[in-house]
Amino acid sequence: MSFNSFGRVFRFTTWGESHGPAIGVVVDGCPPGLPLSETDIQPWLDLRKPGTSKFTTQRREADEVRILSGVFEAPDGVRRTTGTPISLMIENTDQRSKDYSDVAKAYRPGHADYAYDAKYGFRDYRGGGRSSARETASRVAAGAVARAVIPEVDIFAYVSEIGGDAIDYDNFDAAQIGQNPFFCPDAEAAVRWEALVDGARLDGSSLGAVVECVASGVPAGWGAPLYAKLDSELASAMMSINAVKGVEIGDGFAAARLRGEQNADPMRPAVEGGNDGPIFLANHAGGIAGGISTGQPVKVRIAFKPTSSILIPVETVTREGEASDIVTRGRHDPCVGIRGVPVVEAMMALVLADQKLLHRAQCGDRDDD
């Protein structure tokens, strides 16, 4: 059985390979009547697309999205979702499959080459096929659709650490995130990272990174215990991203080093006349308690490993089991976590859209008054 789909009510299925003619996604369960055109999707893809700086892969892809189904011009003249499956396609236009002739013969340590071969008996070695980061463009396209379902939520992500060098939160400036090629909120860290990432690139190596994502405006009540908890769905979504090796919700592992009174999120009464629930004095839980959103910002941290395709020789074995060394030629990200930022945002949007519709399906438009 294959698992290329994610979600319960708002569900998406990605398809295609890194060096195939195209990649894409089918989004099902989207409510009808939402305005949606290519211009609503393309800006998010532009943030993820390769070749935008020397700090990312130099593969040149326009990543232009086409909507093949699921929208129609409504009586008001606006293209809107019809409630039927939305099919999105992105053509691959800059493949160089010849760069992977050595990969066809031997496995890249740290990559999915051997695991795919062990499972399926053969594999698409051109750029890693389905295990390539190229697949994430489909997720970003689907995430743009999800954002239309949750207009009340604001999502932003940023890189907080590259190669062990972390930002200084005292220098945090959200306006800086779009002003440098690293999605970095600390201008001083961004300058350091230029030399750090460029050094790894020139050495033929790569670096890992940590991405943090915050969703504000999520109302209290989203999440379906026990087996569709908001935090478990987020963890599953983020771990499904290629190259992700760790996920933390709120304080995450740091919570294990706190006492109970330190880890608690104290509450005080809401402002008189308000109906937005209590005021929280801390957010160690990352906006989720018991698998249900509390109304606070939902916070997630994601660890990306270094790119496995590097020019430094690494010991490996051939498909026949013989000892060998491998050098992976081609065009690869020296730090795949950088372009992971829009992917993380997309997965956050996809989970929240699904959880909103799940909540509505069970609880309806419940009025607490």
mmCIF file of C-alpha atoms in Angstrom:
data_model
loop_
_atom_site.group_PDB
_atom_site.id
_atom_site.type_symbol
_atom_site.label_atom_id
_atom_site.label_comp_id
_atom_site.label_asym_id
_atom_site.label_seq_id
_atom_site.Cartn_x
_atom_site.Cartn_y
_atom_site.Cartn_z
ATOM 1 C CA MET A 1 0.000 0.000 0.000
ATOM 2 C CA SER A 2 1.254 3.474 -0.866
ATOM 3 C CA PHE A 3 0.812 6.623 1.196
ATOM 4 C CA ASN A 4 1.062 9.756 -0.916
ATOM 5 C CA SER A 5 -1.884 11.547 0.682
ATOM 6 C CA PHE A 6 -2.278 13.595 3.845
ATOM 7 C CA GLY A 7 -5.288 14.981 5.688
ATOM 8 C CA ARG A 8 -8.712 13.820 6.757
ATOM 9 C CA VAL A 9 -11.359 16.287 5.530
ATOM 10 C CA PHE A 10 -9.045 18.678 3.675
ATOM 11 C CA ARG A 11 -6.868 16.113 1.897
ATOM 12 C CA PHE A 12 -4.079 16.366 -0.650
ATOM 13 C CA THR A 13 -2.150 13.862 -2.764
ATOM 14 C CA THR A 14 1.170 14.749 -4.403
ATOM 15 C CA TRP A 15 2.492 13.056 -7.532
ATOM 16 C CA GLY A 16 5.536 13.103 -9.810
ATOM 17 C CA GLU A 17 9.307 12.733 -9.571
ATOM 18 C CA SER A 18 12.253 15.116 -9.522
ATOM 19 C CA HIS A 19 13.240 14.399 -13.137
ATOM 20 C CA GLY A 20 9.869 13.446 -14.581
ATOM 21 C CA PRO A 21 8.002 15.722 -17.001
ATOM 22 C CA ALA A 22 6.018 17.384 -14.194
ATOM 23 C CA ILE A 23 5.039 17.267 -10.545
ATOM 24 C CA GLY A 24 1.738 18.188 -8.985
ATOM 25 C CA VAL A 25 -0.920 17.765 -6.357
ATOM 26 C CA VAL A 26 -4.630 17.013 -6.109
ATOM 27 C CA VAL A 27 -6.452 18.803 -3.288
ATOM 28 C CA ASP A 28 -9.785 17.304 -2.242
ATOM 29 C CA GLY A 29 -12.290 18.437 0.374
ATOM 30 C CA CYS A 30 -11.822 22.157 -0.233
ATOM 31 C CA PRO A 31 -15.039 24.086 0.489
ATOM 32 C CA PRO A 32 -16.737 25.601 -2.562
ATOM 33 C CA GLY A 33 -16.926 29.284 -3.341
ATOM 34 C CA LEU A 34 -13.416 30.362 -2.323
ATOM 35 C CA PRO A 35 -11.627 32.710 -4.742
ATOM 36 C CA LEU A 36 -8.674 30.851 -6.274
ATOM 37 C CA SER A 37 -6.464 31.437 -9.304
ATOM 38 C CA GLU A 38 -2.850 30.845 -10.255
ATOM 39 C CA THR A 39 -1.974 34.317 -8.969
ATOM 40 C CA ASP A 40 -3.031 33.230 -5.471
ATOM 41 C CA ILE A 41 -0.637 30.274 -5.567
ATOM 42 C CA GLN A 42 2.388 31.529 -7.521
ATOM 43 C CA PRO A 43 3.847 33.938 -4.903
ATOM 44 C CA TRP A 44 4.283 31.071 -2.418
ATOM 45 C CA LEU A 45 5.995 28.923 -5.042
ATOM 46 C CA ASP A 46 8.305 31.802 -5.912
ATOM 47 C CA LEU A 47 9.549 31.822 -2.315
ATOM 48 C CA ARG A 48 10.524 28.128 -2.570
ATOM 49 C CA LYS A 49 11.789 27.867 -6.124
ATOM 50 C CA PRO A 50 15.450 26.994 -6.755
ATOM 51 C CA GLY A 51 18.173 29.168 -8.205
ATOM 52 C CA THR A 52 17.237 32.382 -6.392
ATOM 53 C CA SER A 53 20.710 32.859 -4.841
ATOM 54 C CA LYS A 54 24.110 31.170 -4.644
ATOM 55 C CA PHE A 55 23.022 29.716 -1.303
ATOM 56 C CA THR A 56 20.502 27.360 -2.938
ATOM 57 C CA THR A 57 20.628 24.774 -5.715
ATOM 58 C CA GLN A 58 21.366 26.291 -9.121
ATOM 59 C CA ARG A 59 18.717 24.186 -10.838
ATOM 60 C CA ARG A 60 16.616 26.689 -12.795
ATOM 61 C CA GLU A 61 12.899 26.041 -12.542
ATOM 62 C CA ALA A 62 10.204 28.655 -13.124
ATOM 63 C CA ASP A 63 7.822 26.580 -10.997
ATOM 64 C CA GLU A 64 4.823 28.058 -12.787
ATOM 65 C CA VAL A 65 1.626 26.457 -11.536
ATOM 66 C CA ARG A 66 -1.396 25.542 -13.659
ATOM 67 C CA ILE A 67 -4.840 24.832 -12.233
ATOM 68 C CA LEU A 68 -6.288 21.922 -14.201
ATOM 69 C CA SER A 69 -9.563 21.401 -12.341
ATOM 70 C CA GLY A 70 -11.711 22.380 -9.395
ATOM 71 C CA VAL A 71 -12.283 26.078 -10.136
ATOM 72 C CA PHE A 72 -14.829 27.834 -12.306
ATOM 73 C CA GLU A 73 -15.892 31.380 -13.026
ATOM 74 C CA ALA A 74 -18.734 32.198 -10.645
ATOM 75 C CA PRO A 75 -21.659 34.532 -11.492
ATOM 76 C CA ASP A 76 -19.716 37.417 -9.954
ATOM 77 C CA GLY A 77 -16.938 36.892 -12.528
ATOM 78 C CA VAL A 78 -14.412 35.569 -9.981
ATOM 79 C CA ARG A 79 -12.808 32.149 -10.366
ATOM 80 C CA ARG A 80 -13.891 30.150 -7.332
ATOM 81 C CA THR A 81 -13.475 26.645 -6.002
ATOM 82 C CA THR A 82 -16.314 24.344 -7.001
ATOM 83 C CA GLY A 83 -15.973 21.797 -4.182
ATOM 84 C CA THR A 84 -14.552 19.193 -6.572
ATOM 85 C CA PRO A 85 -10.904 18.018 -6.614
ATOM 86 C CA ILE A 86 -8.422 20.782 -7.401
ATOM 87 C CA SER A 87 -5.587 19.509 -9.602
ATOM 88 C CA LEU A 88 -2.392 21.586 -9.790
ATOM 89 C CA MET A 89 0.569 20.928 -12.098
ATOM 90 C CA ILE A 90 4.133 22.287 -12.190
ATOM 91 C CA GLU A 91 6.329 21.350 -15.141
ATOM 92 C CA ASN A 92 9.957 20.259 -14.700
ATOM 93 C CA THR A 93 12.020 22.148 -17.266
ATOM 94 C CA ASP A 94 15.668 21.965 -16.118
ATOM 95 C CA GLN A 95 16.513 18.341 -15.372
ATOM 96 C CA ARG A 96 20.049 17.010 -15.873
ATOM 97 C CA SER A 97 19.621 13.285 -15.413
ATOM 98 C CA LYS A 98 23.136 12.537 -16.709
ATOM 99 C CA ASP A 99 24.526 13.995 -13.470
ATOM 100 C CA TYR A 100 23.230 10.910 -11.655
ATOM 101 C CA SER A 101 25.025 8.141 -13.567
ATOM 102 C CA ASP A 102 27.194 7.331 -10.525
ATOM 103 C CA VAL A 103 24.144 7.305 -8.236
ATOM 104 C CA ALA A 104 22.628 4.589 -10.429
ATOM 105 C CA LYS A 105 25.508 2.294 -9.463
ATOM 106 C CA ALA A 106 26.088 3.109 -5.769
ATOM 107 C CA TYR A 107 24.037 4.407 -2.858
ATOM 108 C CA ARG A 108 24.418 7.894 -1.374
ATOM 109 C CA PRO A 109 24.845 7.561 2.403
ATOM 110 C CA GLY A 110 22.256 9.644 4.230
ATOM 111 C CA HIS A 111 19.910 9.624 1.232
ATOM 112 C CA ALA A 112 16.962 7.319 0.561
ATOM 113 C CA ASP A 113 18.693 5.390 -2.228
ATOM 114 C CA TYR A 114 19.226 2.105 -0.394
ATOM 115 C CA ALA A 115 15.924 2.270 1.518
ATOM 116 C CA TYR A 116 13.907 2.745 -1.704
ATOM 117 C CA ASP A 117 15.803 -0.095 -3.378
ATOM 118 C CA ALA A 118 15.201 -2.358 -0.383
ATOM 119 C CA LYS A 119 11.471 -1.614 -0.402
ATOM 120 C CA TYR A 120 10.609 -1.559 -4.105
ATOM 121 C CA GLY A 121 13.375 -3.626 -5.714
ATOM 122 C CA PHE A 122 14.457 -0.735 -7.926
ATOM 123 C CA ARG A 123 14.373 3.062 -7.802
ATOM 124 C CA ASP A 124 14.339 6.242 -9.827
ATOM 125 C CA TYR A 125 17.875 7.461 -9.143
ATOM 126 C CA ARG A 126 17.507 10.697 -11.133
ATOM 127 C CA GLY A 127 17.655 13.317 -8.411
ATOM 128 C CA GLY A 128 16.148 10.900 -5.925
ATOM 129 C CA GLY A 129 12.751 10.593 -7.625
ATOM 130 C CA ARG A 130 10.012 10.934 -4.989
ATOM 131 C CA SER A 131 12.542 11.343 -2.177
ATOM 132 C CA SER A 132 13.841 14.574 -3.723
ATOM 133 C CA ALA A 133 13.099 17.961 -2.183
ATOM 134 C CA ARG A 134 11.556 18.758 -5.575
ATOM 135 C CA GLU A 135 8.358 17.090 -4.305
ATOM 136 C CA THR A 136 7.879 19.891 -1.782
ATOM 137 C CA ALA A 137 6.842 22.336 -4.508
ATOM 138 C CA SER A 138 3.592 20.377 -4.725
ATOM 139 C CA ARG A 139 3.038 20.844 -0.986
ATOM 140 C CA VAL A 140 3.593 24.590 -1.260
ATOM 141 C CA ALA A 141 0.987 24.786 -4.032
ATOM 142 C CA ALA A 142 -1.484 22.833 -1.886
ATOM 143 C CA GLY A 143 -0.651 25.058 1.086
ATOM 144 C CA ALA A 144 -1.708 28.107 -0.913
ATOM 145 C CA VAL A 145 -5.145 26.533 -1.327
ATOM 146 C CA ALA A 146 -5.247 25.765 2.399
ATOM 147 C CA ARG A 147 -4.567 29.405 3.249
ATOM 148 C CA ALA A 148 -7.808 30.312 1.467
ATOM 149 C CA VAL A 149 -9.654 28.070 3.945
ATOM 150 C CA ILE A 150 -8.140 29.754 7.036
ATOM 151 C CA PRO A 151 -8.070 33.515 6.295
ATOM 152 C CA GLU A 152 -8.271 34.216 10.036
ATOM 153 C CA VAL A 153 -4.829 32.678 10.596
ATOM 154 C CA ASP A 154 -1.473 34.360 9.947
ATOM 155 C CA ILE A 155 1.459 31.997 9.389
ATOM 156 C CA PHE A 156 5.126 32.905 9.213
ATOM 157 C CA ALA A 157 8.304 30.863 9.456
ATOM 158 C CA TYR A 158 11.984 31.714 9.605
ATOM 159 C CA VAL A 159 15.379 30.075 9.938
ATOM 160 C CA SER A 160 16.664 30.322 13.509
ATOM 161 C CA GLU A 161 19.874 28.323 13.155
ATOM 162 C CA ILE A 162 22.268 27.164 10.434
ATOM 163 C CA GLY A 163 25.191 24.852 11.050
ATOM 164 C CA GLY A 164 24.933 25.321 14.816
ATOM 165 C CA ASP A 165 24.995 29.144 14.609
ATOM 166 C CA ALA A 166 21.730 30.457 16.098
ATOM 167 C CA ILE A 167 20.065 33.858 15.912
ATOM 168 C CA ASP A 168 20.041 36.260 18.858
ATOM 169 C CA TYR A 169 16.366 36.629 19.826
ATOM 170 C CA ASP A 170 17.143 40.102 21.201
ATOM 171 C CA ASN A 171 17.812 41.074 17.575
ATOM 172 C CA PHE A 172 14.578 39.495 16.287
ATOM 173 C CA ASP A 173 12.976 41.677 13.603
ATOM 174 C CA ALA A 174 10.205 40.060 11.552
ATOM 175 C CA ALA A 175 10.713 42.675 8.833
ATOM 176 C CA GLN A 176 14.172 41.210 8.179
ATOM 177 C CA ILE A 177 12.841 37.779 7.179
ATOM 178 C CA GLY A 178 12.173 38.808 3.591
ATOM 179 C CA GLN A 179 15.255 41.019 3.298
ATOM 180 C CA ASN A 180 17.930 38.297 3.050
ATOM 181 C CA PRO A 181 18.298 34.929 1.270
ATOM 182 C CA PHE A 182 18.085 32.965 4.532
ATOM 183 C CA PHE A 183 14.597 33.956 5.796
ATOM 184 C CA CYS A 184 16.518 35.191 8.847
ATOM 185 C CA PRO A 185 14.975 37.616 11.397
ATOM 186 C CA ASP A 186 18.393 38.609 12.783
ATOM 187 C CA ALA A 187 20.342 40.882 10.401
ATOM 188 C CA GLU A 188 23.645 40.160 12.127
ATOM 189 C CA ALA A 189 23.152 36.386 11.919
ATOM 190 C CA ALA A 190 22.289 36.691 8.213
ATOM 191 C CA VAL A 191 25.677 38.291 7.563
ATOM 192 C CA ARG A 192 27.457 35.482 9.425
ATOM 193 C CA TRP A 193 25.485 32.856 7.542
ATOM 194 C CA GLU A 194 26.627 34.202 4.178
ATOM 195 C CA ALA A 195 30.202 33.171 4.961
ATOM 196 C CA LEU A 196 29.117 29.978 6.721
ATOM 197 C CA VAL A 197 26.932 28.607 3.925
ATOM 198 C CA ASP A 198 29.241 29.816 1.160
ATOM 199 C CA GLY A 199 32.154 28.076 2.873
ATOM 200 C CA ALA A 200 30.274 24.777 2.976
ATOM 201 C CA ARG A 201 29.262 25.207 -0.673
ATOM 202 C CA LEU A 202 32.840 25.861 -1.801
ATOM 203 C CA ASP A 203 34.016 22.844 0.199
ATOM 204 C CA GLY A 204 31.470 20.692 -1.619
ATOM 205 C CA SER A 205 29.653 20.013 1.657
ATOM 206 C CA SER A 206 26.385 21.070 3.294
ATOM 207 C CA LEU A 207 24.859 22.327 6.559
ATOM 208 C CA GLY A 208 21.773 21.578 8.624
ATOM 209 C CA ALA A 209 19.283 24.165 9.859
ATOM 210 C CA VAL A 210 16.447 24.793 12.307
ATOM 211 C CA VAL A 211 13.215 26.408 11.077
ATOM 212 C CA GLU A 212 10.620 27.866 13.424
ATOM 213 C CA CYS A 213 6.994 28.450 12.460
ATOM 214 C CA VAL A 214 4.312 30.484 14.228
ATOM 215 C CA ALA A 215 0.583 30.543 13.447
ATOM 216 C CA SER A 216 -1.361 33.335 15.139
ATOM 217 C CA GLY A 217 -5.117 33.796 15.029
ATOM 218 C CA VAL A 218 -5.837 30.097 15.571
ATOM 219 C CA PRO A 219 -8.975 30.041 17.734
ATOM 220 C CA ALA A 220 -9.311 27.814 20.779
ATOM 221 C CA GLY A 221 -10.866 24.439 20.061
ATOM 222 C CA TRP A 222 -9.146 23.086 16.940
ATOM 223 C CA GLY A 223 -7.825 19.534 17.313
ATOM 224 C CA ALA A 224 -9.515 16.151 17.671
ATOM 225 C CA PRO A 225 -8.381 13.957 20.564
ATOM 226 C CA LEU A 226 -7.205 11.400 20.914
ATOM 227 C CA TYR A 227 -5.882 10.323 17.536
ATOM 228 C CA ALA A 228 -6.062 13.517 15.512
ATOM 229 C CA LYS A 229 -4.510 15.848 18.056
ATOM 230 C CA LEU A 230 -3.382 19.143 16.592
ATOM 231 C CA ASP A 231 0.174 18.622 17.827
ATOM 232 C CA SER A 232 0.398 15.017 16.617
ATOM 233 C CA GLU A 233 -0.918 16.037 13.187
ATOM 234 C CA LEU A 234 1.625 18.874 13.032
ATOM 235 C CA ALA A 235 4.435 16.537 14.052
ATOM 236 C CA SER A 236 3.406 14.034 11.380
ATOM 237 C CA ALA A 237 3.126 16.752 8.737
ATOM 238 C CA MET A 238 6.510 18.270 9.486
ATOM 239 C CA MET A 239 8.278 14.902 9.759
ATOM 240 C CA SER A 240 6.915 13.993 6.318
ATOM 241 C CA ILE A 241 8.998 16.782 4.746
ATOM 242 C CA ASN A 242 12.104 15.389 3.075
ATOM 243 C CA ALA A 243 15.277 15.999 5.170
ATOM 244 C CA VAL A 244 13.399 16.741 8.421
ATOM 245 C CA LYS A 245 14.755 14.755 11.384
ATOM 246 C CA GLY A 246 13.160 16.425 14.402
ATOM 247 C CA VAL A 247 10.061 18.390 15.468
ATOM 248 C CA GLU A 248 9.324 20.281 18.689
ATOM 249 C CA ILE A 249 5.996 21.813 19.767
ATOM 250 C CA GLY A 250 6.350 24.850 22.021
ATOM 251 C CA ASP A 251 9.330 24.380 24.319
ATOM 252 C CA GLY A 252 9.705 20.815 23.090
ATOM 253 C CA PHE A 253 12.690 19.012 24.600
ATOM 254 C CA ALA A 254 13.505 22.046 26.739
ATOM 255 C CA ALA A 255 10.310 21.341 28.727
ATOM 256 C CA ALA A 256 11.929 18.161 30.034
ATOM 257 C CA ARG A 257 14.451 20.325 31.873
ATOM 258 C CA LEU A 258 11.854 22.487 33.661
ATOM 259 C CA ARG A 259 9.927 22.144 36.908
ATOM 260 C CA GLY A 260 6.139 21.999 36.807
ATOM 261 C CA GLU A 261 5.643 25.605 37.900
ATOM 262 C CA GLN A 262 8.136 26.762 35.259
ATOM 263 C CA ASN A 263 6.471 24.841 32.443
ATOM 264 C CA ALA A 264 2.909 25.887 33.311
ATOM 265 C CA ASP A 265 1.203 28.560 31.221
ATOM 266 C CA PRO A 266 -0.488 30.699 33.924
ATOM 267 C CA MET A 267 -3.909 32.173 33.142
ATOM 268 C CA ARG A 268 -5.696 35.284 34.298
ATOM 269 C CA PRO A 269 -9.290 36.424 33.645
ATOM 270 C CA ALA A 270 -10.010 38.049 30.338
ATOM 271 C CA VAL A 271 -10.542 41.770 30.085
ATOM 272 C CA GLU A 272 -13.979 42.677 31.372
ATOM 273 C CA GLY A 273 -16.525 42.475 28.608
ATOM 274 C CA GLY A 274 -14.271 40.369 26.429
ATOM 275 C CA ASN A 275 -15.209 36.918 25.166
ATOM 276 C CA ASP A 276 -11.885 35.686 23.851
ATOM 277 C CA GLY A 277 -11.098 33.372 26.757
ATOM 278 C CA PRO A 278 -8.473 33.799 29.464
ATOM 279 C CA ILE A 279 -5.241 35.746 29.170
ATOM 280 C CA PHE A 280 -2.176 33.498 29.138
ATOM 281 C CA LEU A 281 1.014 34.739 30.791
ATOM 282 C CA ALA A 282 3.290 32.250 28.967
ATOM 283 C CA ASN A 283 3.192 29.849 26.024
ATOM 284 C CA HIS A 284 5.476 26.935 26.850
ATOM 285 C CA ALA A 285 2.907 24.546 25.345
ATOM 286 C CA GLY A 286 3.094 26.159 21.918
ATOM 287 C CA GLY A 287 -0.596 27.016 21.800
ATOM 288 C CA ILE A 288 -1.793 23.423 22.220
ATOM 289 C CA ALA A 289 -3.086 21.595 25.315
ATOM 290 C CA GLY A 290 -4.516 18.078 25.252
ATOM 291 C CA GLY A 291 -4.170 18.111 21.480
ATOM 292 C CA ILE A 292 -6.506 21.140 21.196
ATOM 293 C CA SER A 293 -5.579 24.718 20.334
ATOM 294 C CA THR A 294 -5.795 27.182 23.240
ATOM 295 C CA GLY A 295 -6.099 30.380 21.230
ATOM 296 C CA GLN A 296 -2.437 31.242 21.727
ATOM 297 C CA PRO A 297 0.021 31.266 18.813
ATOM 298 C CA VAL A 298 0.832 27.738 17.641
ATOM 299 C CA LYS A 299 4.623 27.319 17.635
ATOM 300 C CA VAL A 300 6.684 24.551 16.003
ATOM 301 C CA ARG A 301 10.443 24.037 15.545
ATOM 302 C CA ILE A 302 11.782 21.772 12.797
ATOM 303 C CA ALA A 303 15.295 20.357 12.363
ATOM 304 C CA PHE A 304 16.602 19.838 8.818
ATOM 305 C CA LYS A 305 19.608 17.599 8.297
ATOM 306 C CA PRO A 306 22.486 18.599 5.968
ATOM 307 C CA THR A 307 21.899 17.784 2.303
ATOM 308 C CA SER A 308 23.121 14.240 1.624
ATOM 309 C CA SER A 309 24.260 14.924 -1.954
ATOM 310 C CA ILE A 310 27.784 16.358 -1.550
ATOM 311 C CA LEU A 311 31.044 16.526 -3.529
ATOM 312 C CA ILE A 312 33.165 15.180 -0.678
ATOM 313 C CA PRO A 313 33.856 11.442 -1.198
ATOM 314 C CA VAL A 314 31.878 9.211 1.197
ATOM 315 C CA GLU A 315 32.272 5.475 1.746
ATOM 316 C CA THR A 316 29.384 3.414 0.410
ATOM 317 C CA VAL A 317 28.489 0.186 -1.372
ATOM 318 C CA THR A 318 27.314 -0.519 -4.895
ATOM 319 C CA ARG A 319 23.986 -2.130 -5.696
ATOM 320 C CA GLU A 320 25.873 -5.427 -5.927
ATOM 321 C CA GLY A 321 27.210 -4.948 -2.380
ATOM 322 C CA GLU A 322 30.783 -4.031 -3.263
ATOM 323 C CA ALA A 323 32.734 -1.394 -1.323
ATOM 324 C CA SER A 324 33.024 1.958 -3.091
ATOM 325 C CA ASP A 325 33.284 5.713 -2.620
ATOM 326 C CA ILE A 326 30.756 8.140 -4.041
ATOM 327 C CA VAL A 327 30.835 11.807 -5.013
ATOM 328 C CA THR A 328 27.436 13.235 -5.913
ATOM 329 C CA ARG A 329 27.633 15.643 -8.813
ATOM 330 C CA GLY A 330 24.779 17.840 -9.899
ATOM 331 C CA ARG A 331 23.120 20.908 -8.418
ATOM 332 C CA HIS A 332 22.212 20.664 -4.751
ATOM 333 C CA ASP A 333 21.320 22.963 -1.866
ATOM 334 C CA PRO A 334 24.258 23.600 0.479
ATOM 335 C CA CYS A 335 21.569 24.055 3.162
ATOM 336 C CA VAL A 336 18.205 22.559 2.263
ATOM 337 C CA GLY A 337 16.617 24.067 5.390
ATOM 338 C CA ILE A 338 16.657 27.522 3.802
ATOM 339 C CA ARG A 339 14.108 26.607 1.147
ATOM 340 C CA GLY A 340 12.328 24.549 3.764
ATOM 341 C CA VAL A 341 10.765 27.716 5.210
ATOM 342 C CA PRO A 342 7.860 28.034 2.706
ATOM 343 C CA VAL A 343 7.376 24.254 2.875
ATOM 344 C CA VAL A 344 6.986 24.379 6.655
ATOM 345 C CA GLU A 345 4.499 27.234 6.321
ATOM 346 C CA ALA A 346 2.545 25.218 3.760
ATOM 347 C CA MET A 347 2.342 22.156 5.998
ATOM 348 C CA MET A 348 1.186 24.318 8.905
ATOM 349 C CA ALA A 349 -1.564 25.763 6.692
ATOM 350 C CA LEU A 350 -2.604 22.322 5.436
ATOM 351 C CA VAL A 351 -2.915 20.894 8.945
ATOM 352 C CA LEU A 352 -4.819 23.916 10.272
ATOM 353 C CA ALA A 353 -7.231 23.918 7.326
ATOM 354 C CA ASP A 354 -7.955 20.241 7.921
ATOM 355 C CA GLN A 355 -8.409 20.762 11.662
ATOM 356 C CA LYS A 356 -10.743 23.714 11.100
ATOM 357 C CA LEU A 357 -13.000 21.589 8.893
ATOM 358 C CA LEU A 358 -12.809 18.647 11.314
ATOM 359 C CA HIS A 359 -13.866 20.939 14.163
ATOM 360 C CA ARG A 360 -16.738 22.351 12.126
ATOM 361 C CA ALA A 361 -17.866 18.844 11.138
ATOM 362 C CA GLN A 362 -18.214 17.778 14.789
ATOM 363 C CA CYS A 363 -19.121 20.991 16.578
ATOM 364 C CA GLY A 364 -20.684 23.109 13.843
ATOM 365 C CA ASP A 365 -20.746 26.858 14.280
ATOM 366 C CA ARG A 366 -21.244 26.520 18.003
ATOM 367 C CA ASP A 367 -22.231 29.722 19.816
ATOM 368 C CA ASP A 368 -20.905 29.797 23.368
ATOM 369 C CA ASP A 369 -23.303 32.572 24.282
#
